Coordinates of C-alpha atoms and ligand atoms in Angstrom, one line a residue:
L1 CA 18.5 -36.1 -5.8
Q2 CA 15.3 -37.0 -4.2
Q3 CA 13.7 -33.9 -5.5
L4 CA 15.0 -34.7 -9.0
L5 CA 14.0 -38.3 -9.1
F6 CA 10.6 -38.3 -7.3
K7 CA 8.6 -35.7 -9.0
D8 CA 5.0 -35.8 -8.0
P9 CA 2.9 -35.4 -11.2
T10 CA -0.2 -34.4 -9.3
K11 CA 1.5 -31.3 -7.8
P12 CA 3.1 -28.2 -9.3
P13 CA 6.9 -28.5 -9.8
L14 CA 9.0 -28.0 -6.7
V15 CA 11.8 -25.5 -6.9
F16 CA 15.1 -27.2 -6.4
H17 CA 16.8 -26.4 -3.0
Y18 CA 19.6 -27.8 -0.9
F19 CA 18.4 -27.3 2.6
P20 CA 15.0 -28.9 3.4
F21 CA 13.5 -26.4 5.9
F22 CA 15.1 -23.2 4.6
G23 CA 14.4 -24.0 0.9
S24 CA 14.4 -20.9 -1.2
T25 CA 13.9 -18.4 1.7
V26 CA 17.1 -16.5 1.1
V27 CA 17.0 -16.2 -2.7
Y28 CA 13.3 -15.2 -2.6
G29 CA 13.9 -12.7 0.2
M30 CA 16.9 -11.0 -1.4
D31 CA 15.2 -10.3 -4.7
P32 CA 11.7 -11.8 -5.2
Y33 CA 11.4 -10.7 -8.8
K34 CA 14.7 -12.2 -9.8
F35 CA 13.7 -15.4 -8.0
F36 CA 10.3 -15.4 -9.8
S37 CA 11.9 -14.8 -13.2
D38 CA 14.5 -17.6 -12.7
C39 CA 11.9 -20.0 -11.6
R40 CA 9.6 -19.1 -14.4
E41 CA 12.2 -19.9 -16.9
K42 CA 12.8 -23.3 -15.4
Y43 CA 9.3 -24.3 -14.3
G44 CA 6.8 -22.0 -16.1
D45 CA 4.2 -19.8 -14.4
T46 CA 3.3 -22.2 -11.6
F47 CA 5.7 -23.7 -9.1
T48 CA 6.1 -24.5 -5.4
F49 CA 9.0 -23.3 -3.3
V50 CA 9.9 -23.9 0.3
M51 CA 10.1 -20.9 2.7
L52 CA 11.0 -21.8 6.3
G53 CA 9.1 -25.0 6.2
R54 CA 6.0 -23.5 4.5
K55 CA 5.1 -24.6 1.0
M56 CA 4.4 -21.6 -1.2
T57 CA 2.8 -22.1 -4.6
A58 CA 3.4 -19.1 -6.9
T59 CA 0.9 -18.6 -9.8
L60 CA 2.3 -15.9 -12.1
G61 CA 0.8 -14.0 -15.0
P62 CA -2.8 -12.7 -15.3
K63 CA -4.3 -16.2 -15.0
G64 CA -2.3 -16.8 -11.9
N65 CA -3.5 -13.4 -10.5
D66 CA -7.0 -14.5 -11.2
F67 CA -6.4 -17.9 -9.5
V68 CA -5.4 -16.3 -6.2
F69 CA -7.6 -13.2 -6.2
N70 CA -10.7 -15.1 -7.3
G71 CA -10.3 -18.1 -5.1
R72 CA -13.5 -19.1 -3.3
L73 CA -13.9 -18.5 0.4
S74 CA -14.0 -22.3 0.9
E75 CA -10.6 -22.6 -0.8
V76 CA -8.5 -19.7 0.3
S77 CA -8.0 -17.6 3.3
A78 CA -6.2 -14.3 3.7
E79 CA -6.7 -14.2 7.4
D80 CA -4.8 -17.5 7.8
A81 CA -1.9 -16.1 5.9
Y82 CA -1.7 -12.6 7.5
A83 CA -3.3 -12.7 11.0
H84 CA -0.1 -13.6 12.9
L85 CA 1.6 -10.4 11.5
T86 CA -1.3 -8.0 11.6
V87 CA -3.4 -8.8 14.7
P88 CA -0.8 -7.7 17.2
V89 CA -0.3 -4.5 15.2
F90 CA -4.0 -3.5 14.4
G91 CA -5.5 -5.1 17.5
E92 CA -8.3 -7.6 18.0
G93 CA -11.7 -7.8 16.5
V94 CA -10.8 -6.2 13.1
V95 CA -9.6 -7.1 9.6
Y96 CA -7.8 -10.5 9.8
D97 CA -9.0 -11.3 13.3
V98 CA -12.6 -11.8 12.2
P99 CA -14.3 -14.1 9.7
N100 CA -14.3 -12.8 6.1
H101 CA -17.9 -11.6 6.2
V102 CA -17.2 -9.3 9.1
L103 CA -14.1 -7.9 7.3
M104 CA -16.4 -7.2 4.3
E105 CA -18.7 -5.2 6.6
Q106 CA -15.8 -3.4 8.1
K107 CA -14.4 -2.5 4.7
K108 CA -17.7 -1.0 3.8
F109 CA -17.6 1.1 7.0
M110 CA -14.1 2.3 6.2
K111 CA -15.2 3.0 2.6
F112 CA -18.1 5.2 3.9
G113 CA -15.5 7.5 5.3
L114 CA -13.9 8.0 1.9
T115 CA -16.4 10.1 0.2
V116 CA -15.9 12.6 -2.6
E117 CA -16.9 15.3 -0.2
N118 CA -14.2 14.3 2.2
F119 CA -11.6 14.1 -0.6
R120 CA -12.5 17.7 -1.6
S121 CA -11.7 18.9 1.9
Y122 CA -8.5 16.8 2.0
V123 CA -6.7 18.5 -0.9
P124 CA -6.2 21.9 0.8
L125 CA -5.3 20.0 4.1
I126 CA -2.6 18.0 2.3
V127 CA -1.2 21.1 0.6
E128 CA -1.1 22.9 4.0
Q129 CA 0.8 19.9 5.6
V130 CA 3.3 19.7 2.7
E131 CA 4.0 23.5 2.6
D132 CA 4.3 23.7 6.4
Y133 CA 6.7 20.7 6.3
I134 CA 8.8 22.4 3.7
K135 CA 9.0 25.6 5.7
R136 CA 10.1 23.8 8.9
S137 CA 12.4 21.2 7.4
K138 CA 16.1 21.6 7.7
F139 CA 16.5 20.1 4.2
F140 CA 14.7 23.0 2.5
K141 CA 16.6 26.0 3.8
G142 CA 17.8 28.5 1.1
A143 CA 17.3 28.7 -2.6
N144 CA 18.5 25.2 -3.5
G145 CA 19.9 22.1 -1.9
S146 CA 19.5 18.3 -1.7
V147 CA 17.3 16.1 0.3
P148 CA 17.4 12.4 1.3
L149 CA 13.9 11.1 0.5
S150 CA 14.3 8.4 3.1
D151 CA 14.3 11.1 5.8
I152 CA 11.4 13.2 4.6
I153 CA 8.9 11.0 2.8
P154 CA 7.9 8.8 5.7
E155 CA 7.1 12.0 7.7
L156 CA 5.3 13.7 4.9
T157 CA 3.2 10.6 4.2
I158 CA 2.1 10.1 7.8
F159 CA 1.4 13.8 8.4
T160 CA -0.8 14.1 5.4
A161 CA -2.6 10.8 6.0
A162 CA -3.0 11.7 9.7
R163 CA -4.4 15.2 9.1
T164 CA -7.0 13.8 6.6
L165 CA -7.9 10.2 7.4
Q166 CA -7.2 10.3 11.1
G167 CA -8.2 13.8 12.0
K168 CA -6.6 16.9 13.6
E169 CA -6.2 15.4 17.0
I170 CA -4.1 12.5 15.8
R171 CA -2.1 14.8 13.5
D172 CA -1.3 17.1 16.4
A173 CA -0.4 14.2 18.6
L174 CA 2.2 13.1 16.0
D175 CA 4.2 16.2 17.0
G176 CA 4.4 14.7 20.5
S177 CA 4.3 11.2 22.1
F178 CA 2.2 9.6 19.3
A179 CA 5.2 9.6 16.9
K180 CA 7.3 7.4 19.2
L181 CA 4.3 5.0 19.7
Y182 CA 3.8 4.8 16.0
H183 CA 7.5 3.9 15.5
H184 CA 7.3 1.2 18.2
L185 CA 4.2 -0.2 16.6
D186 CA 5.8 -0.2 13.2
S187 CA 8.9 -2.0 14.5
G188 CA 6.7 -5.0 14.9
F189 CA 5.5 -4.9 11.3
T190 CA 8.5 -6.6 9.6
P191 CA 9.3 -9.7 7.5
M192 CA 10.9 -11.2 10.6
N193 CA 7.6 -10.9 12.5
F194 CA 6.0 -12.6 9.5
L195 CA 8.5 -15.4 9.2
F196 CA 8.9 -16.2 12.9
P197 CA 5.6 -15.4 14.5
W198 CA 6.5 -17.5 17.6
F199 CA 9.8 -15.9 18.2
P200 CA 9.9 -13.4 21.2
F201 CA 11.7 -10.5 19.5
P202 CA 12.5 -7.8 22.1
Q203 CA 10.7 -5.2 20.0
N204 CA 7.4 -7.2 20.3
K205 CA 7.0 -6.0 23.8
R206 CA 7.3 -2.4 22.7
R207 CA 4.9 -3.1 19.8
D208 CA 2.3 -4.6 22.1
H209 CA 2.6 -1.7 24.5
A210 CA 2.4 0.8 21.7
Q211 CA -0.7 -1.0 20.3
R212 CA -2.5 -0.8 23.6
T213 CA -1.5 2.8 24.3
M214 CA -2.5 4.0 20.8
A215 CA -5.8 2.2 21.0
Q216 CA -6.5 3.8 24.3
F217 CA -5.6 7.2 22.9
Y218 CA -8.3 6.7 20.1
M219 CA -10.8 5.4 22.6
D220 CA -10.3 8.5 24.9
K221 CA -10.9 10.7 21.9
I222 CA -14.0 8.8 21.0
T223 CA -15.4 9.1 24.6
K224 CA -14.6 12.8 24.5
R225 CA -16.3 13.3 21.2
R226 CA -19.4 11.4 22.4
A227 CA -19.5 13.5 25.6
N228 CA -19.3 16.7 23.6
E229 CA -21.6 15.6 20.8
K230 CA -24.3 18.1 21.6
N231 CA -22.4 21.2 22.4
D232 CA -19.2 21.1 20.4
E233 CA -19.6 22.8 17.1
D234 CA -16.0 22.4 16.0
Q235 CA -15.9 18.7 15.7
E236 CA -15.1 17.2 12.4
R237 CA -18.3 15.5 12.0
S238 CA -17.6 13.8 8.7
D239 CA -14.2 12.4 9.4
M240 CA -13.3 8.8 9.4
M241 CA -13.4 8.3 13.2
W242 CA -16.8 10.0 13.4
N243 CA -18.1 7.8 10.6
L244 CA -16.9 4.6 12.2
M245 CA -18.3 5.6 15.6
N246 CA -21.7 5.7 14.0
C247 CA -21.7 2.5 12.0
S248 CA -23.6 -0.7 12.9
Y249 CA -23.2 -4.2 11.8
K250 CA -26.0 -5.9 9.8
D251 CA -27.1 -7.7 12.9
G252 CA -27.8 -4.3 14.6
R253 CA -24.7 -4.3 16.8
K254 CA -23.0 -0.9 17.0
V255 CA -19.3 -1.0 16.2
P256 CA -17.7 -1.0 19.7
D257 CA -15.2 1.8 20.4
K258 CA -12.4 -0.7 20.6
E259 CA -13.0 -1.9 17.1
V260 CA -13.2 1.8 15.9
A261 CA -9.8 2.4 17.5
H262 CA -8.4 -0.8 15.9
M263 CA -9.8 0.1 12.5
M264 CA -8.2 3.5 12.7
I265 CA -4.8 1.9 13.4
A266 CA -5.3 -0.6 10.5
L267 CA -6.0 2.3 8.2
L268 CA -2.9 4.2 9.4
M269 CA -0.7 1.1 8.8
A270 CA -2.3 0.0 5.5
G271 CA -1.8 3.4 3.9
Q272 CA 1.5 4.4 5.4
H273 CA 4.0 2.0 3.8
T274 CA 2.3 1.7 0.5
S275 CA 1.9 5.4 -0.1
M276 CA 5.3 6.2 1.3
A277 CA 7.0 3.8 -1.1
T278 CA 5.0 5.1 -4.1
I279 CA 5.8 8.8 -3.4
T280 CA 9.5 8.0 -3.0
W281 CA 9.7 6.0 -6.3
M282 CA 7.6 8.6 -8.1
L283 CA 9.9 11.5 -7.1
L284 CA 13.0 9.5 -8.0
H285 CA 11.7 8.6 -11.4
V286 CA 10.6 12.2 -12.3
A287 CA 13.8 13.6 -10.9
A288 CA 15.7 11.2 -13.1
Q289 CA 13.8 12.6 -16.2
P290 CA 13.5 16.4 -15.7
K291 CA 11.4 16.6 -18.8
L292 CA 8.6 14.8 -16.8
V293 CA 8.9 17.5 -14.1
A294 CA 8.4 20.1 -16.8
R295 CA 5.4 18.3 -18.2
I296 CA 3.8 18.0 -14.8
L297 CA 4.2 21.8 -14.3
A298 CA 2.9 22.6 -17.8
E299 CA -0.2 20.5 -17.0
Q300 CA -0.6 22.4 -13.7
K301 CA -0.5 25.7 -15.6
R302 CA -3.0 24.4 -18.3
V303 CA -5.5 23.2 -15.7
F304 CA -5.0 25.8 -12.9
G305 CA -3.8 28.8 -15.0
D306 CA -0.4 30.5 -15.3
E307 CA -0.8 31.9 -11.8
L308 CA -1.3 28.4 -10.4
A309 CA -4.6 28.8 -8.6
P310 CA -4.9 26.6 -5.4
L311 CA -5.3 22.9 -6.1
S312 CA -8.8 21.5 -6.1
Y313 CA -10.0 17.9 -5.9
E314 CA -12.0 17.8 -9.1
K315 CA -9.5 19.5 -11.3
L316 CA -6.6 17.6 -9.9
V317 CA -8.1 14.1 -10.2
L318 CA -10.1 14.5 -13.3
E319 CA -8.1 16.9 -15.4
C320 CA -4.4 16.3 -14.5
T321 CA -4.3 13.1 -16.5
F322 CA -0.5 13.3 -17.1
L323 CA 0.1 13.3 -13.3
G324 CA -2.4 10.4 -13.0
H325 CA -0.3 8.5 -15.6
I326 CA 2.9 9.2 -13.6
I327 CA 1.3 7.5 -10.6
R328 CA 0.0 4.6 -12.7
E329 CA 3.4 4.1 -14.2
T330 CA 5.1 4.2 -10.8
L331 CA 2.8 1.5 -9.5
R332 CA 3.4 -0.6 -12.6
I333 CA 7.1 -0.8 -11.9
H334 CA 6.9 -0.6 -8.2
P335 CA 3.8 -2.1 -6.8
P336 CA 4.5 -1.8 -3.1
L337 CA 3.3 -5.3 -2.3
H338 CA 5.4 -7.8 -4.3
S339 CA 3.7 -10.9 -2.9
I340 CA 0.1 -11.4 -2.0
L341 CA -0.6 -14.5 0.0
R342 CA -3.5 -16.8 0.8
K343 CA -3.6 -20.1 2.8
V344 CA -5.2 -23.0 1.0
K345 CA -8.1 -24.4 2.9
S346 CA -9.2 -27.1 0.5
P347 CA -7.3 -28.7 -2.5
M348 CA -7.3 -26.5 -5.6
H349 CA -7.0 -27.8 -9.1
I350 CA -5.1 -25.7 -11.6
D351 CA -6.9 -25.4 -14.9
G352 CA -5.2 -27.1 -17.9
T353 CA -2.9 -29.2 -15.7
N354 CA -3.0 -32.4 -13.6
W355 CA -1.8 -30.4 -10.6
V356 CA -3.7 -29.9 -7.4
V357 CA -2.4 -27.4 -4.7
P358 CA -3.0 -29.2 -1.4
K359 CA -4.6 -27.8 1.7
G360 CA -2.0 -26.2 3.9
H361 CA 0.0 -24.7 1.1
Y362 CA 0.2 -21.0 0.7
L363 CA -0.8 -19.4 -2.7
L364 CA 1.3 -16.4 -3.8
A365 CA 0.3 -13.9 -6.5
A366 CA 2.8 -11.4 -7.7
P367 CA 1.0 -8.9 -10.0
G368 CA 4.3 -7.0 -10.4
V369 CA 5.6 -9.9 -12.5
S370 CA 2.9 -9.4 -15.1
S371 CA 3.0 -5.6 -15.0
M372 CA 6.7 -5.8 -15.8
D373 CA 6.3 -8.5 -18.5
E374 CA 7.0 -7.4 -22.0
K375 CA 4.1 -9.5 -23.2
Y376 CA 1.8 -6.9 -21.8
F377 CA 3.9 -3.7 -21.6
K378 CA 6.5 -2.8 -24.3
N379 CA 9.9 -2.1 -23.0
P380 CA 8.6 -2.9 -19.5
L381 CA 11.4 -1.6 -17.4
A382 CA 11.4 1.9 -18.9
F383 CA 9.6 4.5 -16.8
D384 CA 7.3 5.9 -19.6
P385 CA 4.0 7.5 -18.4
S386 CA 3.1 8.2 -22.0
R387 CA 2.3 4.5 -22.5
W388 CA -1.0 5.2 -20.6
E389 CA -2.0 7.9 -23.0
G390 CA -5.1 7.3 -25.2
Q391 CA -6.6 4.9 -22.7
K392 CA -10.3 4.5 -23.4
A393 CA -12.6 6.9 -21.6
E394 CA -14.4 4.1 -19.9
E395 CA -11.2 2.8 -18.3
E396 CA -10.4 6.3 -17.0
A397 CA -13.9 6.5 -15.6
E398 CA -13.5 3.1 -13.9
K399 CA -10.4 4.4 -12.2
F400 CA -12.5 7.1 -10.5
D401 CA -15.4 4.9 -9.8
F402 CA -16.4 5.6 -6.2
G403 CA -18.8 2.7 -6.0
F404 CA -18.0 0.0 -3.6
G405 CA -16.3 -2.2 -6.2
L406 CA -15.1 -4.6 -3.5
I407 CA -15.6 -7.4 -5.9
S408 CA -13.7 -6.2 -8.9
K409 CA -14.4 -7.5 -12.3
G410 CA -10.9 -7.6 -13.5
T411 CA -9.1 -10.2 -11.4
A412 CA -7.3 -11.6 -14.5
S413 CA -5.6 -8.3 -15.4
P414 CA -1.8 -8.0 -15.8
Y415 CA -1.9 -4.7 -13.9
L416 CA -3.2 -5.0 -10.3
P417 CA -1.2 -2.9 -7.9
F418 CA -4.3 -2.6 -5.6
G419 CA -5.1 -6.3 -5.8
A420 CA -8.5 -7.6 -6.9
G421 CA -11.5 -9.6 -5.6
R422 CA -12.8 -9.5 -2.1
H423 CA -9.6 -8.3 -0.6
R424 CA -9.1 -5.4 -3.0
C425 CA -7.7 -2.2 -1.6
I426 CA -10.3 0.4 -0.4
G427 CA -7.6 3.1 -0.2
E428 CA -6.9 3.5 -4.0
Q429 CA -8.8 6.8 -4.4
F430 CA -7.5 8.2 -1.2
A431 CA -3.9 7.2 -2.2
N432 CA -4.5 8.9 -5.6
V433 CA -5.6 12.2 -3.9
Q434 CA -2.7 12.1 -1.5
L435 CA -0.1 11.2 -4.1
M436 CA -1.4 13.7 -6.7
T437 CA -1.6 16.5 -4.2
I438 CA 1.9 15.9 -2.8
M439 CA 3.4 15.6 -6.2
A440 CA 1.7 18.7 -7.6
T441 CA 2.7 20.8 -4.5
F442 CA 6.3 19.6 -4.9
V443 CA 6.5 20.5 -8.6
R444 CA 4.8 23.9 -8.0
N445 CA 7.5 24.7 -5.4
F446 CA 10.7 23.1 -6.9
E447 CA 12.6 22.1 -9.9
I448 CA 14.1 18.7 -9.1
Q449 CA 16.7 16.4 -10.4
R450 CA 18.9 13.5 -9.3
P451 CA 22.4 14.4 -8.0
G452 CA 24.4 16.0 -10.7
G453 CA 21.5 15.6 -13.2
G454 CA 21.9 11.8 -13.2
S455 CA 19.3 9.6 -14.9
D456 CA 19.7 6.7 -12.5
V457 CA 17.2 5.4 -10.0
P458 CA 18.3 3.3 -7.0
A459 CA 17.7 -0.4 -7.0
P460 CA 14.8 -1.7 -4.8
D461 CA 15.7 -3.1 -1.4
Y462 CA 13.4 -5.9 -0.3
S463 CA 14.4 -6.2 3.3
S464 CA 11.3 -4.5 4.7
M465 CA 7.7 -5.5 4.1
I466 CA 7.5 -3.2 1.1
A467 CA 9.9 -2.7 -1.9
L468 CA 11.7 0.6 -1.2
P469 CA 14.7 2.2 -2.8
A470 CA 17.9 1.8 -0.9
P471 CA 18.4 4.9 1.3
P472 CA 19.2 7.7 1.2
S473 CA 17.6 8.3 -2.3
I474 CA 18.8 11.9 -2.8
I475 CA 17.2 14.5 -5.0
E476 CA 18.4 18.0 -5.7
W477 CA 16.0 20.9 -5.6
V478 CA 15.9 24.5 -6.7
K479 CA 13.1 26.7 -5.4
R480 CA 11.0 28.2 -8.1
D481 CA 10.3 31.9 -8.1
P482 CA 7.2 32.6 -6.1
Ligands
HEM501 C1 -5.8 -4.1 0.4 C2 -2.3 -2.0 -2.3 C3 -3.1 2.3 0.0 C4 -6.3 0.1 2.9 C5 -4.8 -3.9 -0.5 C6 -4.2 -4.9 -1.4 C7 -3.3 -4.3 -2.1 C8 -3.2 -2.9 -1.7 C9 -2.4 -5.0 -3.2 C10 -4.7 -6.3 -1.5 C11 -4.1 -7.2 -0.5 C12 -4.4 -8.7 -0.6 O1 -5.2 -9.1 -1.5 O2 -3.9 -9.5 0.2 C13 -2.2 -0.7 -1.9 C14 -1.4 0.3 -2.6 C15 -1.7 1.5 -2.0 C16 -2.6 1.3 -0.9 C17 -0.5 0.1 -3.8 C18 -1.1 2.9 -2.2 C19 -0.4 3.3 -3.3 C20 -4.0 2.0 0.9 C21 -4.6 3.1 1.8 C22 -5.5 2.5 2.6 C23 -5.5 1.1 2.3 C24 -4.2 4.6 1.7 C25 -6.3 3.1 3.7 C26 -6.9 4.2 3.6 C27 -6.4 -1.2 2.5 C28 -7.4 -2.1 3.0 C29 -7.3 -3.3 2.3 C30 -6.2 -3.1 1.3 C31 -8.3 -1.9 4.2 C32 -8.1 -4.6 2.4 C33 -7.4 -5.8 3.0 C34 -8.3 -7.0 2.8 O3 -9.5 -6.9 2.4 O4 -7.8 -8.1 3.1 N1 -4.1 -2.7 -0.7 N2 -2.9 -0.1 -0.9 N3 -4.6 0.8 1.3 N4 -5.8 -1.8 1.4 FE1 -4.4 -0.9 0.2

């Protein structure tokens, strides 16, 4: 009753709830998009809800995206929203454990390791990992079969990302003890850790041990590499670790080995869940519409010839536009991060209203709401890559812009799966290379469909940090003639 009678006209509307501290935690957590859509109907694009005592102000739509992504440094902080979750996992001294200007420098260092030249060398390495995986996997024996994506995609994603971004040493270590460490580290990267940072979950001990051991593993590799610098010709001198080992901050300070190690872990974690979710959704959608699989193959033949010459970076990324549209469409319906958060540091007025979001609230952007809004995309829930055809050449060019682009122009766009503004993703081009190569390799090797030729795609499950299809997500495959 209090909520209904005492509306504060200077604040965004408060979502009605029965239990003060819990607020909307459960409805939001079960299905954030349904929650946003219900709230939007009642309150409009801007509203505040309570999540375990925190006040979360959601600002939906392109203008809302802009409000969050373009917030000034004096107004919003990403580190205040994310540090408690990420610092124990990535380690100290990097990303959200440092002031924003240091993160900006670190993002540049990481971006230096993502050159076109590196991407060129990554394509055959990814193909090799996927083909090797298919050969070894128990799910791909014989001429046809079915495979639970929830079993294979996490492995395929980490093997391909490790072999390329992390280097051969880390990829090889994943066949041994490193895999277990990674799982222990990952077990501390959950919504529960986000919601209850102070709670001593038993897995936090394993997480902390894994973080220290993994960081030490990287530091030992760094020491070894430095010691062998002069006489080891085999070192991968252009890889990410090598690049970070040789970076210096603007004030002249060399990046300490510990920070190199922690940035390597941050890269591993940032790319793993996001890419893994995207590949899974992408495979499910194309398997549900076999005509899309046929079109991807036809494009491969047009670009690489009927004999399907080996994949190469330039041809794949610049000429396989249909495959590019498949990825774009997947990220439109399934942006892996459904909620992007900032903590409000000073009161923020919302244009065109009398509302001020007070200091201490969290801001929440959900670009998935606008990318699934029929105002911007016709028949928004249909998976239809052809909607991206005929895009202006400049837009295509922008997508492959390898400039720094950390401050993106388009913070008010309805389509922002990689975020925007100063916290925009640096991994987009890498993800594109990884996703395109994995998908092309799959389609070259297999015809795929949903069980029994069904056209259904499983519903998203929001219980982990990232929106994933409910397991097991099965697809059926038939090996193509070699
Ligand atoms: C930031 C999405 C892959 C590294 C972000 C943000 C989004 C995002 C939405 C902005 C977060 C915010 O504003 O709070 C994605 C998606 C991916 C992907 C959809 C794949 C499909 C990757 C990969 C890497 C990576 C492969 C590493 C190679 C980063 C980093 C940031 C970031 C370092 C910056 C965080 C910040 O400045 O606060 N990503 N990402 N991402 N991503 Fe990605």
